[in-house]
C-alpha cells in the first residue's frame, strides 16, 4: 500500500507541472501496472486484463528506453524513485 500512495503523491505534484513529460507518463503507467497486477493476483484467468497489462508494460518500456537515450541522469533518478528494474541492454 505504501508504494501506491507514494505514486499518487508524486503524480499529484507532477500533474500541475507538466502532464506530457516522459516522467509523468511513466508514473501513470507504473500506477496502472501496480493496480492491474493486484487485480490479476485475484483473477488469474482474466486474459483481457493480462493483454492490457502487457500493452502498458510495452509502452512504459519504450518510454524508458527513449529517456535513457536522451538523458541518462533523469532515467536513473526515475528508476530509483519508482523502484523499477533497469532496462536490458542488447
Coordinates of C-alpha atoms in Angstrom, one line a residue:
X1 CA 0.0 0.0 0.0
X2 CA 2.9 2.4 0.6
X3 CA 4.0 2.2 -3.0
X4 CA 0.6 3.2 -4.4
X5 CA 0.4 6.1 -2.0
X6 CA 3.9 7.2 -3.0
X7 CA 3.0 7.1 -6.7
X8 CA -0.2 9.1 -6.1
X9 CA 1.7 11.8 -4.2
X10 CA 4.3 12.1 -6.9
X11 CA 1.7 12.2 -9.7
X12 CA -0.2 15.0 -7.9
X13 CA 2.9 17.1 -7.7
X14 CA 3.7 16.5 -11.4
X15 CA 0.1 16.9 -12.6
X16 CA 0.2 20.7 -12.4
X17 CA 3.8 20.9 -13.6
X18 CA 3.9 19.0 -16.9
X19 CA 1.5 16.3 -17.9
X20 CA 3.2 15.4 -21.2
X21 CA 6.6 14.8 -19.7
X22 CA 8.1 11.3 -20.0
X23 CA 8.4 11.1 -16.2
X24 CA 4.7 11.8 -15.6
X25 CA 3.7 9.3 -18.3
X26 CA 5.9 6.6 -16.7
X27 CA 4.4 7.5 -13.3
X28 CA 0.9 6.9 -14.6
X29 CA 1.8 3.7 -16.4
X30 CA 3.5 2.4 -13.2
X31 CA 0.4 3.2 -11.2
X32 CA -1.8 1.3 -13.7
X33 CA 0.6 -1.6 -13.8
X34 CA 0.5 -2.0 -10.0
X35 CA -3.3 -1.9 -10.0
X36 CA -3.5 -4.4 -12.7
X37 CA -1.1 -6.8 -11.1
X38 CA -3.0 -6.7 -7.8
X39 CA -6.2 -7.4 -9.8
X40 CA -4.6 -10.3 -11.7
X41 CA -3.5 -11.9 -8.4
X42 CA -7.2 -12.3 -7.6
X43 CA -8.5 -13.1 -11.1
X44 CA -5.8 -15.3 -12.7
X45 CA -7.8 -16.2 -15.8
X46 CA -8.7 -12.6 -16.8
X47 CA -7.0 -12.7 -20.1
X48 CA -8.1 -9.4 -21.4
X49 CA -6.6 -7.7 -18.4
X50 CA -3.4 -9.7 -19.0
X51 CA -3.3 -8.3 -22.5
X52 CA -3.8 -4.8 -21.3
X53 CA -1.0 -5.2 -18.8
X54 CA 1.4 -6.4 -21.5
X55 CA 0.5 -3.4 -23.7
X56 CA 1.1 -0.9 -20.8
X57 CA 4.4 -2.6 -20.0
X58 CA 5.5 -2.3 -23.6
X59 CA 4.6 1.4 -23.6
X60 CA 6.5 2.1 -20.4
X61 CA 9.5 0.1 -21.7
X62 CA 9.6 2.2 -24.9
X63 CA 9.3 5.5 -22.9
X64 CA 12.1 4.4 -20.5
X65 CA 14.3 3.4 -23.5
X66 CA 13.7 6.8 -25.0
X67 CA 14.6 8.6 -21.7
X68 CA 17.7 6.5 -21.2
X69 CA 19.0 7.5 -24.6
X70 CA 18.1 11.2 -24.3
X71 CA 19.0 11.9 -20.6
X72 CA 20.7 9.1 -18.5
X73 CA 20.6 11.1 -15.3
X74 CA 16.8 11.7 -15.3
X75 CA 16.4 8.0 -16.3
X76 CA 18.5 6.8 -13.2
X77 CA 16.5 9.2 -10.9
X78 CA 13.2 8.0 -12.2
X79 CA 14.1 4.3 -11.9
X80 CA 15.3 4.8 -8.3
X81 CA 12.2 6.8 -7.3
X82 CA 9.8 4.2 -8.7
X83 CA 11.8 1.2 -7.7
X84 CA 11.8 -0.3 -11.2
X85 CA 14.4 -2.6 -12.7
X86 CA 16.7 -1.2 -15.3
X87 CA 16.2 -2.0 -19.0
X88 CA 18.0 -4.9 -20.5
X89 CA 20.8 -3.8 -22.8
X90 CA 21.0 -5.6 -26.1

